[in-house]
PDB file of C-alpha atoms in Angstrom:
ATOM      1  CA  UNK A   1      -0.812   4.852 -17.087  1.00  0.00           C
ATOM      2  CA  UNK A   2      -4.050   3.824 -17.392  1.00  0.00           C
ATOM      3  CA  UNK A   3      -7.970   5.894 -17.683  1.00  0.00           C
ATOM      4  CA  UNK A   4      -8.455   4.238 -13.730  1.00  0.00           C
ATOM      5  CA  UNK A   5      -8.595   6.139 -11.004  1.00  0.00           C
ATOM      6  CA  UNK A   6      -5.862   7.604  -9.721  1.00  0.00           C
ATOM      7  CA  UNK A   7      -3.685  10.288  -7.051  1.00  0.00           C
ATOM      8  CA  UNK A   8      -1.033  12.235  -8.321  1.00  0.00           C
ATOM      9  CA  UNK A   9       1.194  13.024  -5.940  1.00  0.00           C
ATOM     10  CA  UNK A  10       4.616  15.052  -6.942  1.00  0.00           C
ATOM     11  CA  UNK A  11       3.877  14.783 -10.371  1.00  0.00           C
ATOM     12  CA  UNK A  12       3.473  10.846 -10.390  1.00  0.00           C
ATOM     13  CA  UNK A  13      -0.179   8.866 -11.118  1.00  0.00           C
ATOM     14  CA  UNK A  14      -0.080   5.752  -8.566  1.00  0.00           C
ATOM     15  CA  UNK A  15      -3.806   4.019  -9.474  1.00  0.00           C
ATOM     16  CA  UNK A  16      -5.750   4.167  -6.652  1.00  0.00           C
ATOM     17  CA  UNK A  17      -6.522   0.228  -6.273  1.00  0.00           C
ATOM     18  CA  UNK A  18      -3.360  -1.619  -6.400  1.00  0.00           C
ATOM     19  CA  UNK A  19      -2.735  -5.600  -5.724  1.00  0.00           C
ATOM     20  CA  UNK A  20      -0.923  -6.913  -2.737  1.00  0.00           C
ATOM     21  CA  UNK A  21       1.357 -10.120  -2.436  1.00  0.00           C
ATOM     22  CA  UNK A  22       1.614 -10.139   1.274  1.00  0.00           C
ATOM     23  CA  UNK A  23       1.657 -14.160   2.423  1.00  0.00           C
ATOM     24  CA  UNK A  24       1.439 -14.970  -1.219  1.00  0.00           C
ATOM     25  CA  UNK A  25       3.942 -18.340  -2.378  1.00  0.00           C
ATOM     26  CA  UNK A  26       6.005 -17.822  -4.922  1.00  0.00           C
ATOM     27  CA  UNK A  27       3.801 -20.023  -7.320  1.00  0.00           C
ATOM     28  CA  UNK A  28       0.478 -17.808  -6.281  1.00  0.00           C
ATOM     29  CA  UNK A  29       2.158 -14.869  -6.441  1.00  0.00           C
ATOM     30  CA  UNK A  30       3.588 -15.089  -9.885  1.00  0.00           C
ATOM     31  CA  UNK A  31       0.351 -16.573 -11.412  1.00  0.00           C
ATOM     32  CA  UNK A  32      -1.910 -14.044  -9.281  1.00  0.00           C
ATOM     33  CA  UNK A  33       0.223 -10.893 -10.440  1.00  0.00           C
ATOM     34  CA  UNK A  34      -0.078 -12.125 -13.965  1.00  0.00           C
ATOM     35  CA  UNK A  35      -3.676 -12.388 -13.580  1.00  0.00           C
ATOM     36  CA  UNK A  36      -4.044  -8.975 -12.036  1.00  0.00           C
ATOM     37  CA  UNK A  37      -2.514  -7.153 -14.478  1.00  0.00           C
ATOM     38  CA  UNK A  38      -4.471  -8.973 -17.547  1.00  0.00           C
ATOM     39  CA  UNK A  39      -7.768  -8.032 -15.423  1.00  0.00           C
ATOM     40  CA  UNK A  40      -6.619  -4.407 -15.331  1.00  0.00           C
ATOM     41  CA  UNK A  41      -4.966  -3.566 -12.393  1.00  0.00           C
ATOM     42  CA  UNK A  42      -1.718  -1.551 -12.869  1.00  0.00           C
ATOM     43  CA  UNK A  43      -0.596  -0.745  -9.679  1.00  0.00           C
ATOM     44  CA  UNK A  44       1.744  -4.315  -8.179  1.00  0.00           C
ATOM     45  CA  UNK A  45       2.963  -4.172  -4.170  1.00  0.00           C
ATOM     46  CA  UNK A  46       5.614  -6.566  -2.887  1.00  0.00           C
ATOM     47  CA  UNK A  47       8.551  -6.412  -0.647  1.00  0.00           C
ATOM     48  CA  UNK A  48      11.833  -7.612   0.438  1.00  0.00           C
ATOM     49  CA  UNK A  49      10.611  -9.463   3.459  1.00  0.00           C
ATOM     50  CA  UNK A  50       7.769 -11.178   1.775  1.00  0.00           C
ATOM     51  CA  UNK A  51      10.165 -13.777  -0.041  1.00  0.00           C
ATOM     52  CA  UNK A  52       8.382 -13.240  -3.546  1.00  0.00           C
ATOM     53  CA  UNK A  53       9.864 -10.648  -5.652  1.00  0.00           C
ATOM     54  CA  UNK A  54      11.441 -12.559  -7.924  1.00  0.00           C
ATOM     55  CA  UNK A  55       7.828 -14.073  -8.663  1.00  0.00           C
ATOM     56  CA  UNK A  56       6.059 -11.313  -8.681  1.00  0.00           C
ATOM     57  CA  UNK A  57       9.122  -9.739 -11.276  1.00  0.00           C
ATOM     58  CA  UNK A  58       8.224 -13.284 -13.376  1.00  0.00           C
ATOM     59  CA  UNK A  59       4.288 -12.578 -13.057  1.00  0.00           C
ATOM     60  CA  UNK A  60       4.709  -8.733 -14.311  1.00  0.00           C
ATOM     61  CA  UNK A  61       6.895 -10.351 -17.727  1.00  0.00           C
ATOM     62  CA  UNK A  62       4.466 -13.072 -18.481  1.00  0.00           C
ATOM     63  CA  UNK A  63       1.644 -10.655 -18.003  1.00  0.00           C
ATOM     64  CA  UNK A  64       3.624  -7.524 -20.929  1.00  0.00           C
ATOM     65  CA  UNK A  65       4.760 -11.160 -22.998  1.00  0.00           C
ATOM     66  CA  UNK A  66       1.546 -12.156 -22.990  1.00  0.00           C
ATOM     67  CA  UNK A  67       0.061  -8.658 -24.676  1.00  0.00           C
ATOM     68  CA  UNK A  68      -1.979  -7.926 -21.697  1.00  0.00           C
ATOM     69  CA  UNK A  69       0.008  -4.869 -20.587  1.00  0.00           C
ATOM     70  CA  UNK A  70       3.265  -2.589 -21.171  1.00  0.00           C
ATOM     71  CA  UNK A  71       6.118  -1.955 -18.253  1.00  0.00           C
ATOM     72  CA  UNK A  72       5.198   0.992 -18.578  1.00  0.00           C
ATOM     73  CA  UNK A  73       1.828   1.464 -17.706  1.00  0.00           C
ATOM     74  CA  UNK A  74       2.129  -0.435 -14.386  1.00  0.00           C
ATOM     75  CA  UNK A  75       3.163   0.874 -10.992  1.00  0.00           C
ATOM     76  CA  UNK A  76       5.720  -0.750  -8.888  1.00  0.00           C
ATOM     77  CA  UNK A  77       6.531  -1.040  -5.170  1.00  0.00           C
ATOM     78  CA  UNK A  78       8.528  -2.642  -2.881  1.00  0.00           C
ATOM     79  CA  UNK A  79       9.926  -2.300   1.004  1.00  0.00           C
ATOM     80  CA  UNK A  80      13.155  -2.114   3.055  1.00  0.00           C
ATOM     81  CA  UNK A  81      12.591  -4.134   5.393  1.00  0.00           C
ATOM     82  CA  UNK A  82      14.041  -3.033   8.724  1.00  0.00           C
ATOM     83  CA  UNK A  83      17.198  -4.949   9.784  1.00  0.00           C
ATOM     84  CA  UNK A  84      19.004  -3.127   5.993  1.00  0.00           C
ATOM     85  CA  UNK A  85      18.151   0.767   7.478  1.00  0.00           C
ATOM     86  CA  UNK A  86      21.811   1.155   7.389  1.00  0.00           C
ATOM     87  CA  UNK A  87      23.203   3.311   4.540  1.00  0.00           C
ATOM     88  CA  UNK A  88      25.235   0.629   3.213  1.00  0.00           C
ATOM     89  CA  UNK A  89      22.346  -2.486   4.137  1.00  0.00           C
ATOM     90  CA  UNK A  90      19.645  -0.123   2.520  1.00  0.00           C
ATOM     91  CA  UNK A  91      21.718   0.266  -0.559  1.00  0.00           C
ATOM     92  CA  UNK A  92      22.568  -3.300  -0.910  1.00  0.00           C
ATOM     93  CA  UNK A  93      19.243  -4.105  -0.204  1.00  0.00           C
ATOM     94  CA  UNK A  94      17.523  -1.907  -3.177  1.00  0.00           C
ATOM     95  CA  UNK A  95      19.971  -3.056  -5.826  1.00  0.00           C
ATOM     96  CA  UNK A  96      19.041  -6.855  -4.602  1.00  0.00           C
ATOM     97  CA  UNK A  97      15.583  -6.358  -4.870  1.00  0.00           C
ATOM     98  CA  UNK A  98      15.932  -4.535  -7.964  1.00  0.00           C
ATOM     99  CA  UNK A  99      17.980  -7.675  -9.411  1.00  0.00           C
ATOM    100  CA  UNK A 100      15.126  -9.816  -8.178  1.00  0.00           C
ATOM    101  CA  UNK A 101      12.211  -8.104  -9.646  1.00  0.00           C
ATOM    102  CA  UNK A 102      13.927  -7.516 -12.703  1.00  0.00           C
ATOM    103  CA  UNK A 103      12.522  -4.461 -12.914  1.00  0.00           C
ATOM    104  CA  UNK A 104      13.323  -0.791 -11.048  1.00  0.00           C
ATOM    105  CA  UNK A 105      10.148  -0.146  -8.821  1.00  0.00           C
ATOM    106  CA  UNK A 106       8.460   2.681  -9.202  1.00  0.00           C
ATOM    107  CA  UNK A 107       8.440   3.189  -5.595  1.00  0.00           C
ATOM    108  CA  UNK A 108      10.868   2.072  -2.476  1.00  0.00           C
ATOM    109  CA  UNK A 109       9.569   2.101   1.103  1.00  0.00           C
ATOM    110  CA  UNK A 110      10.827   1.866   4.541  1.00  0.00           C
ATOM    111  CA  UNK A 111       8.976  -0.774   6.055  1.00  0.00           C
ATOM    112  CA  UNK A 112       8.484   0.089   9.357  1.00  0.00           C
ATOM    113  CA  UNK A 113       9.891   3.226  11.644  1.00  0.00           C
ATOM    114  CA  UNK A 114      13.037   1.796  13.451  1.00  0.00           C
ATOM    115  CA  UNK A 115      14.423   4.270  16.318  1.00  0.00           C
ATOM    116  CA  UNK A 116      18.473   2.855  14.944  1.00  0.00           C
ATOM    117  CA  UNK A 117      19.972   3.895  13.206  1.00  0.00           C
ATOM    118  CA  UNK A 118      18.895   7.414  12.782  1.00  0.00           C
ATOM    119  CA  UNK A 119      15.854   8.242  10.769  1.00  0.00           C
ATOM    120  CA  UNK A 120      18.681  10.689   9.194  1.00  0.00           C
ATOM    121  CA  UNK A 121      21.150   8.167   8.019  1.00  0.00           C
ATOM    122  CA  UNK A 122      18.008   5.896   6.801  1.00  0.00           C
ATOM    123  CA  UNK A 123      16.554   8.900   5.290  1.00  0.00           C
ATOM    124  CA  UNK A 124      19.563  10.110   3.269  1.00  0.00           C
ATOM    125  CA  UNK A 125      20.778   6.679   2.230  1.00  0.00           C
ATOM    126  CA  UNK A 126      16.383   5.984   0.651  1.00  0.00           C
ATOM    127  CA  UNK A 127      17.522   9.225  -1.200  1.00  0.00           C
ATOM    128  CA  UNK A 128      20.769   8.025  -2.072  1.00  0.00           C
ATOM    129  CA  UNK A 129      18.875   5.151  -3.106  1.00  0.00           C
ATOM    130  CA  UNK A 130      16.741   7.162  -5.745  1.00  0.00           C
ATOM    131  CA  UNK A 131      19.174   9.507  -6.913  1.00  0.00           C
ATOM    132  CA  UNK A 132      21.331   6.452  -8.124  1.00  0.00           C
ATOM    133  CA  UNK A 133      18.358   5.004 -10.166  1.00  0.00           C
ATOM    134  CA  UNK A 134      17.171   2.634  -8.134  1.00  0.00           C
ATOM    135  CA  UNK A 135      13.847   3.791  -7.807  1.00  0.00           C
ATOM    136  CA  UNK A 136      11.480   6.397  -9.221  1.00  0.00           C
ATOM    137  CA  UNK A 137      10.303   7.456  -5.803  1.00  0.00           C
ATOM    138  CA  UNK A 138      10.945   6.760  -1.917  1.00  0.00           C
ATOM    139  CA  UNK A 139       7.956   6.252   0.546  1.00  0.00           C
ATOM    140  CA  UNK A 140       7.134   5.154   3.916  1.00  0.00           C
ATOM    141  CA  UNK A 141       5.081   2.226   5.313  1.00  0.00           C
ATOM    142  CA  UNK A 142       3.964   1.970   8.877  1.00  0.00           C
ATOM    143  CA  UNK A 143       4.885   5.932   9.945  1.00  0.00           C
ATOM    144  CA  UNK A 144       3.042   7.791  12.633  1.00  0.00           C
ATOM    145  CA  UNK A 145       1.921  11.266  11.658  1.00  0.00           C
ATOM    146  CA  UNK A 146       4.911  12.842  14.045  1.00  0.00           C
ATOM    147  CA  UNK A 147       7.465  10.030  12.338  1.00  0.00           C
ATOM    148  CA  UNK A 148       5.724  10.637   8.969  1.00  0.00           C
ATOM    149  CA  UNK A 149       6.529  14.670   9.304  1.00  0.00           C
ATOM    150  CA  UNK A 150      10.453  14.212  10.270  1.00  0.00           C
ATOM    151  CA  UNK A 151      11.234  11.784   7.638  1.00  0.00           C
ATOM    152  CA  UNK A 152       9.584  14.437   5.104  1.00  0.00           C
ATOM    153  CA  UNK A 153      11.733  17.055   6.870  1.00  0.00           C
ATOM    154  CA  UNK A 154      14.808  14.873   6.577  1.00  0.00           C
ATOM    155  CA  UNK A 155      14.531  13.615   2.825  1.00  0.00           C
ATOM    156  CA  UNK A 156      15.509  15.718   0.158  1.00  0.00           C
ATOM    157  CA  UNK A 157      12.744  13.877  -1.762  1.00  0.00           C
ATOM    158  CA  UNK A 158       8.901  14.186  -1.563  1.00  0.00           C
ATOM    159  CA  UNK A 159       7.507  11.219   0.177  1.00  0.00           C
ATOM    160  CA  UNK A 160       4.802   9.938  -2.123  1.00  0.00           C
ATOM    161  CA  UNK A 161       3.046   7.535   0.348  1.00  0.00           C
ATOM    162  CA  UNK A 162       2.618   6.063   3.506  1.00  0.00           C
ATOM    163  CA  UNK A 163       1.528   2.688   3.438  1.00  0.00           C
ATOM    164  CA  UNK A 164      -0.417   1.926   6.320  1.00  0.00           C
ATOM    165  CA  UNK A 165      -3.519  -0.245   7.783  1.00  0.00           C
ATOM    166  CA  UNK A 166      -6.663   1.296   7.124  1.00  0.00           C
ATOM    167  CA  UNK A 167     -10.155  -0.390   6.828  1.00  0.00           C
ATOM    168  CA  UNK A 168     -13.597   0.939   8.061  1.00  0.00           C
ATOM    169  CA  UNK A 169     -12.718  -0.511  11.488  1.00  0.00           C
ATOM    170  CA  UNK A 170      -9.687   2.012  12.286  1.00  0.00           C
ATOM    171  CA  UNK A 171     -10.095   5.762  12.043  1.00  0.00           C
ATOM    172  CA  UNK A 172      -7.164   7.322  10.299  1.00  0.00           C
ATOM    173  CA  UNK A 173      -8.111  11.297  10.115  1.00  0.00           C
ATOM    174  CA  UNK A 174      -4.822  12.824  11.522  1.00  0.00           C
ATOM    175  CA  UNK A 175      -2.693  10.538   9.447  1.00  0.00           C
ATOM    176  CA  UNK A 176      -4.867  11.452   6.711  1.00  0.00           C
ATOM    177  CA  UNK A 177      -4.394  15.002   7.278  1.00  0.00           C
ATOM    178  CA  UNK A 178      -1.044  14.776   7.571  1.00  0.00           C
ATOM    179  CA  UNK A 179      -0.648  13.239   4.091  1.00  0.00           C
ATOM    180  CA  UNK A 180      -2.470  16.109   2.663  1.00  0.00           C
ATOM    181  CA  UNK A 181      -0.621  18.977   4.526  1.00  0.00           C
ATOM    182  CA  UNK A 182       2.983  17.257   3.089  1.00  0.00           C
ATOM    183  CA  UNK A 183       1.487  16.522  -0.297  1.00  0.00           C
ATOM    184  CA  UNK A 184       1.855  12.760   0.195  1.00  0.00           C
ATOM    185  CA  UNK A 185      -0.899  10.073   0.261  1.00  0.00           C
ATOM    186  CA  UNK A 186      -1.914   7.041   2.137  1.00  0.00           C
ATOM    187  CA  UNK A 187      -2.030   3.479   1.061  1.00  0.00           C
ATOM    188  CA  UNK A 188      -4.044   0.932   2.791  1.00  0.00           C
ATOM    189  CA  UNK A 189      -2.486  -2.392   3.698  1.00  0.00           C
ATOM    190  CA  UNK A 190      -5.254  -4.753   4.823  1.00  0.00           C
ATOM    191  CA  UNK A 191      -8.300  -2.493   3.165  1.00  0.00           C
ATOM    192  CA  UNK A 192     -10.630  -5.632   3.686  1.00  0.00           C
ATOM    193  CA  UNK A 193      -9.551  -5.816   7.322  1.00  0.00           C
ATOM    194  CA  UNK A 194      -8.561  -9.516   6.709  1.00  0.00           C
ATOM    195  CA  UNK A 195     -12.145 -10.659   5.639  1.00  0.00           C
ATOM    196  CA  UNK A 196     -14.171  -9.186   8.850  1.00  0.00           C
ATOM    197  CA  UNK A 197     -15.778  -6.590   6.583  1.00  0.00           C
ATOM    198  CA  UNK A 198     -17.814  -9.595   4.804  1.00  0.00           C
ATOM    199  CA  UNK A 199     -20.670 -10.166   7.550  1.00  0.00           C
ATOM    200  CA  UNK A 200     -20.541  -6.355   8.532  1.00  0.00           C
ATOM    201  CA  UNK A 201     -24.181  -5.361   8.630  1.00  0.00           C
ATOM    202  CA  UNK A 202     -24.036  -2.080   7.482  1.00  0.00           C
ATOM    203  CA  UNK A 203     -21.532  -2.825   4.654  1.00  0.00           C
ATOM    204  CA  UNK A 204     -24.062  -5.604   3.275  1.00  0.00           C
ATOM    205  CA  UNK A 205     -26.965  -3.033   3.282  1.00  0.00           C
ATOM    206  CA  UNK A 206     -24.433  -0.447   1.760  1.00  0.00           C
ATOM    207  CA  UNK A 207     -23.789  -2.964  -0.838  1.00  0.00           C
ATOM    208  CA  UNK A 208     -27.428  -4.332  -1.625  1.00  0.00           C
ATOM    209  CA  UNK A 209     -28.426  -0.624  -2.836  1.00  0.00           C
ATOM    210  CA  UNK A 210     -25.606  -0.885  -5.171  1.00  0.00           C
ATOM    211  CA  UNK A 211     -25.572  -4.478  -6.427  1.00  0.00           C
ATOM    212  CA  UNK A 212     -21.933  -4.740  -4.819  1.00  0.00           C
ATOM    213  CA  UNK A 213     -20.303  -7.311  -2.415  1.00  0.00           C
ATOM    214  CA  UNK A 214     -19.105  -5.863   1.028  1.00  0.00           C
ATOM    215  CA  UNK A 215     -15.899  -6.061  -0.191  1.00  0.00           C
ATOM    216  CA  UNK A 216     -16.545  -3.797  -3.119  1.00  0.00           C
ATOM    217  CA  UNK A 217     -18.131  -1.094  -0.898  1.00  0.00           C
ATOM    218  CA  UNK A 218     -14.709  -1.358   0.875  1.00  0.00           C
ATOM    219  CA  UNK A 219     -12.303  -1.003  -1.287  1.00  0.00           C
ATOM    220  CA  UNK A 220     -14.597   2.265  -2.965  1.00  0.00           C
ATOM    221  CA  UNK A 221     -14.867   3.746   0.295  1.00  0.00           C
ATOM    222  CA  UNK A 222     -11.240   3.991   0.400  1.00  0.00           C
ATOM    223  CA  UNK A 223     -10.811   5.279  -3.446  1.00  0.00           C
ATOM    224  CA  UNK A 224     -12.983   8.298  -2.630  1.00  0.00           C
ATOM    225  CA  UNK A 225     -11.214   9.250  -0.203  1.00  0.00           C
ATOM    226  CA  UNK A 226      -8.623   9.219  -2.552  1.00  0.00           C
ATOM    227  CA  UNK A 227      -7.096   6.464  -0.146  1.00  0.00           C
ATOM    228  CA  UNK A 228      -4.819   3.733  -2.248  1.00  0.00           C
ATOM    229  CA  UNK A 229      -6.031   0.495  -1.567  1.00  0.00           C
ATOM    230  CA  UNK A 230      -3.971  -2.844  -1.954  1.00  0.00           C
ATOM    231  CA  UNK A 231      -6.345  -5.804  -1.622  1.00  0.00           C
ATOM    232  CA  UNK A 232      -4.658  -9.203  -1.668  1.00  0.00           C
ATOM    233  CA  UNK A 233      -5.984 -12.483  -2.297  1.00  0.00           C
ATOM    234  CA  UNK A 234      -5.065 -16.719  -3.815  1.00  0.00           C
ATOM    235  CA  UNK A 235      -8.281 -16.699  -6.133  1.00  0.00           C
ATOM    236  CA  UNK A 236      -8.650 -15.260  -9.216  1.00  0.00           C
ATOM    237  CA  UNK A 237     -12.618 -14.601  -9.055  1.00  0.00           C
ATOM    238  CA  UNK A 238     -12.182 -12.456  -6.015  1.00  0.00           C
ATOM    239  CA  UNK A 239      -9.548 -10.342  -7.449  1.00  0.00           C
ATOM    240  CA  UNK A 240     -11.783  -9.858 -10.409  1.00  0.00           C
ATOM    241  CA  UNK A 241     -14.476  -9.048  -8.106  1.00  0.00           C
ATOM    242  CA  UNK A 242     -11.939  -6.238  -6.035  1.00  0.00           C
ATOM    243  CA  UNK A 243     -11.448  -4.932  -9.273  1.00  0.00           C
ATOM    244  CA  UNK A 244     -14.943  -4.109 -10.679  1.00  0.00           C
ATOM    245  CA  UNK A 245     -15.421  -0.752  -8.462  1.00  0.00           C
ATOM    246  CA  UNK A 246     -15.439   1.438 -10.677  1.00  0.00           C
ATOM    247  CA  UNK A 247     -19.285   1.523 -12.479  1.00  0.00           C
ATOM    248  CA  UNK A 248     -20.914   3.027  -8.602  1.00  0.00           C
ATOM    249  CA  UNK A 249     -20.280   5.653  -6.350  1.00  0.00           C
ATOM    250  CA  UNK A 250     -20.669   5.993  -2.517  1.00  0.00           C
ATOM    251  CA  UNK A 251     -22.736   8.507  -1.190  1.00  0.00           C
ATOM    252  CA  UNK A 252     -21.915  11.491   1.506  1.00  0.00           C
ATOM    253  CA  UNK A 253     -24.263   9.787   4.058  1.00  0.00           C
ATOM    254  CA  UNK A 254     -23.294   5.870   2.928  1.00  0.00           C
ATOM    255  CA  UNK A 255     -19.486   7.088   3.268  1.00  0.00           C
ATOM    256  CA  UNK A 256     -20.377   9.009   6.700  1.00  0.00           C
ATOM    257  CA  UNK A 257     -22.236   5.634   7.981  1.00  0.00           C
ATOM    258  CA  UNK A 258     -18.994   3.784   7.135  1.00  0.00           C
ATOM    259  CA  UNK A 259     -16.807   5.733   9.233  1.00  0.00           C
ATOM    260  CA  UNK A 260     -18.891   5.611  11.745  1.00  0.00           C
ATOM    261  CA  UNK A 261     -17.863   1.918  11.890  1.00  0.00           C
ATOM    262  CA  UNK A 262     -14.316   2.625  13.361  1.00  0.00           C
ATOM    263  CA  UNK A 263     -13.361   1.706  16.960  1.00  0.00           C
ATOM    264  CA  UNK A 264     -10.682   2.490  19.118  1.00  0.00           C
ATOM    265  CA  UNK A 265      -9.813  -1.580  19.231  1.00  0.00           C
ATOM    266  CA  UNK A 266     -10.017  -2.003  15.195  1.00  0.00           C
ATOM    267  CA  UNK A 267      -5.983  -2.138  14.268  1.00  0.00           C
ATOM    268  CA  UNK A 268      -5.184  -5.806  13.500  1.00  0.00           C
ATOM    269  CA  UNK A 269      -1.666  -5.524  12.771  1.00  0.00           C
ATOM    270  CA  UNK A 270       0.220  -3.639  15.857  1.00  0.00           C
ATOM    271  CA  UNK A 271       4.073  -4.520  15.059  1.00  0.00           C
ATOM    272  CA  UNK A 272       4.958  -1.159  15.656  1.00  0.00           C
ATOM    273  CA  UNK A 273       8.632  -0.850  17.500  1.00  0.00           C
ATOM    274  CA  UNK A 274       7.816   0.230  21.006  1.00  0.00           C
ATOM    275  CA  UNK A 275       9.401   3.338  20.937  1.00  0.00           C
ATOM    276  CA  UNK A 276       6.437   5.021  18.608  1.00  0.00           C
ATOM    277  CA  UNK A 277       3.135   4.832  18.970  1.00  0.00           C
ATOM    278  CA  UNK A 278       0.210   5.116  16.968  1.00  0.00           C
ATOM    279  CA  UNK A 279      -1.894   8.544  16.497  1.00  0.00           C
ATOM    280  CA  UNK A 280      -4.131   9.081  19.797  1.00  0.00           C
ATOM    281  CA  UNK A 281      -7.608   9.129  17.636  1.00  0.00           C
ATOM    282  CA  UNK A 282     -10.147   8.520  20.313  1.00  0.00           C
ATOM    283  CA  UNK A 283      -8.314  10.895  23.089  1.00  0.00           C
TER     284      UNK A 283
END
C-alpha cells in the first residue's frame, strides 16, 4: 500500500494510523476524507450507523480524481451495525453499504457483540458476506476477549481486527493478548480519549523531549504497540498534525510511564449489551 507503518495480519497490510468519521456530517466527512488521503493517510473507517458512507465513498473518488492517491493503495472499513445480525439483514446490509461507498471495503465488522441471534448465524452469514465479494476481510468491533475467541472459533475466516476503545487511560493487555494468540490485531476507536489526553501532564513532558503535541505521543504510543489507531477530527491542521508521527520514536521507559496512566474508571464509551462484560483488568 504505502512505505507507512503497518500490521499484517493473514497476509493483509492495514496501516497502522487510519482516519475515523465517527460524528462526522456528510459535508465534513467527504471533504475531511479527501483531505486525509492527499496528506497521506491510507487507511479510511466508516460505518453503516454513522449516516456517511456515501460521503466518505465521494471523499475517497475526489481524493484518486484528484491524483493524490490510487483505490488501491487505501484501506477500507466499515460496520454492521447491530439490529442487521440476521443472515439475511447482514447480507442486505453489506451489499447497501457497498452500493453507498461505491467501493467494496477492505474490511466488514460487526459492530458490537449482540447475544440474538446467535453469534453462529451472525458469524456464518459475515463469512457468507466475504465469500460472495463483498468484502476482502470480516472483523469485529467492540468484542470481549471470551466473545473475541468464539467468533474466531465460529468463522471460517481469520478475524483481522477488533476494533475497540483504547487510549492511555484504559489498560487493554488481555485483549491485547488475545489478538496476538488468534493472529488478529486491535484497532483503537477513540485513541485521543476524546481530547482528555491534551492537558495530561505526563504526555506534555513526553512530548516536549520530542518536539511533539500530546496528541502525537498518543497516537505513537499506540503504533508501537503495533496497536491501529483511528483518530478523528473537523479540522484539517489537526489531522495533519495526527499524521506527522512518524520522524520519533517512544522509548521503553516513556512507553512504560504511559501505561502507567491507565485506571480502572478510564473507558468512555460503555454501550456494551448487558449480557457481556468487559475484561476484569484490575481484579
Amino acid at each position: 500500500m504505502t512505505d507507512q507503518p503497518a500490521i499484517t495480519v493473514d497476509g493483509h497490510a492495514i496501516p497502522l494510523l487510519g482516519f475515523g468519521t465517527w460524528m462526522l456530517e456528510p459535508d465534513d466527512a467527504r471533504r475531511m476524507v479527501a483531505e486525509a488521503l492527499r496528506i497521506g493517510y491510507r487507511h479510511i473507517d466508516t460505518a453503516w450507523i454513522y449516516h456517511n458512507e456515501a460521503a466518505v465513498g465521494d471523499g475517497i473518488r475526489d481524493a484518486v480524481e484528484a491524483g493524490h492517491v490510487a483505490r488501491e493503495d487505501i484501506w477500507l472499513t466499515t460496520k454492521i451495525w447491530v439490529d442487521h445480525f440476521h443472515r439475511d439483514a447482514l447480507l442486505k446490509q453489506a451489499e447497501e453499504s457497498r452500493a453507498s461507498l461505491g467501493f467494496t471495503p477492505d474490511l466488514l465488522l460487526l459492530h458490537w457483540p449482540k447475544p440474538t441471534p446467535t453469534f453462529e448465524e451472525t458469524l456464518g452469514a459475515l463469512n457468507e458476506a466475504k465469500e460472495q465479494g463483498l468484502t476482502r476481510t470480516i472483523g469485529l468491533s467492540n468484542f470481549p476477549s471470551a466473545e473475541f475467541r468464539k467468533a474466531q472459533a465460529l468463522s471460517r475466516a481469520r478475524l483481522v481486527t477488533n476494533q475497540v476503545e483504547y487510549h492511555p487511560y484504559l489498560k487493554l493487555a488481555k485483549l491485547l493478548a488475545t489478538a496476538r494468540d488468534l493472529g488478529s490485531s486491535i484497532t483503537a476507536w477513540s485513541p485521543l480519549a476524546q481530547g482528555k489526553i491534551a492537558g495530561d501532564a505526563t504526555l506534555n513532558e513526553i512530548g516536549r523531549a520530542h518536539g511533539k503535541t500530546p496528541g502525537q505521543v498518543t497516537l505513537r504510543w499506540l503504533i508501537q504497540q503495533n496497536v491501529i489507531a483511528i483518530p478523528r477530527t473537523a479540522k484539517e491542521s489537526r489531522a495533519a498534525e495526527n499524521f506527522d508521527i512518524f520522524d520519533f520514536e517512544l522509548t521503553a521507559e516513556q512507553m512504560d510511564r504511559i501505561h502507567a496512566l491507565a485506571r480502572p474508571d478510564g473507558r468512555l464509551g460503555d454501550w456494551i449489551d448487558p449480557a457481556f462484560k468487559w475484561d476484569e483488568e484490575w481484579a
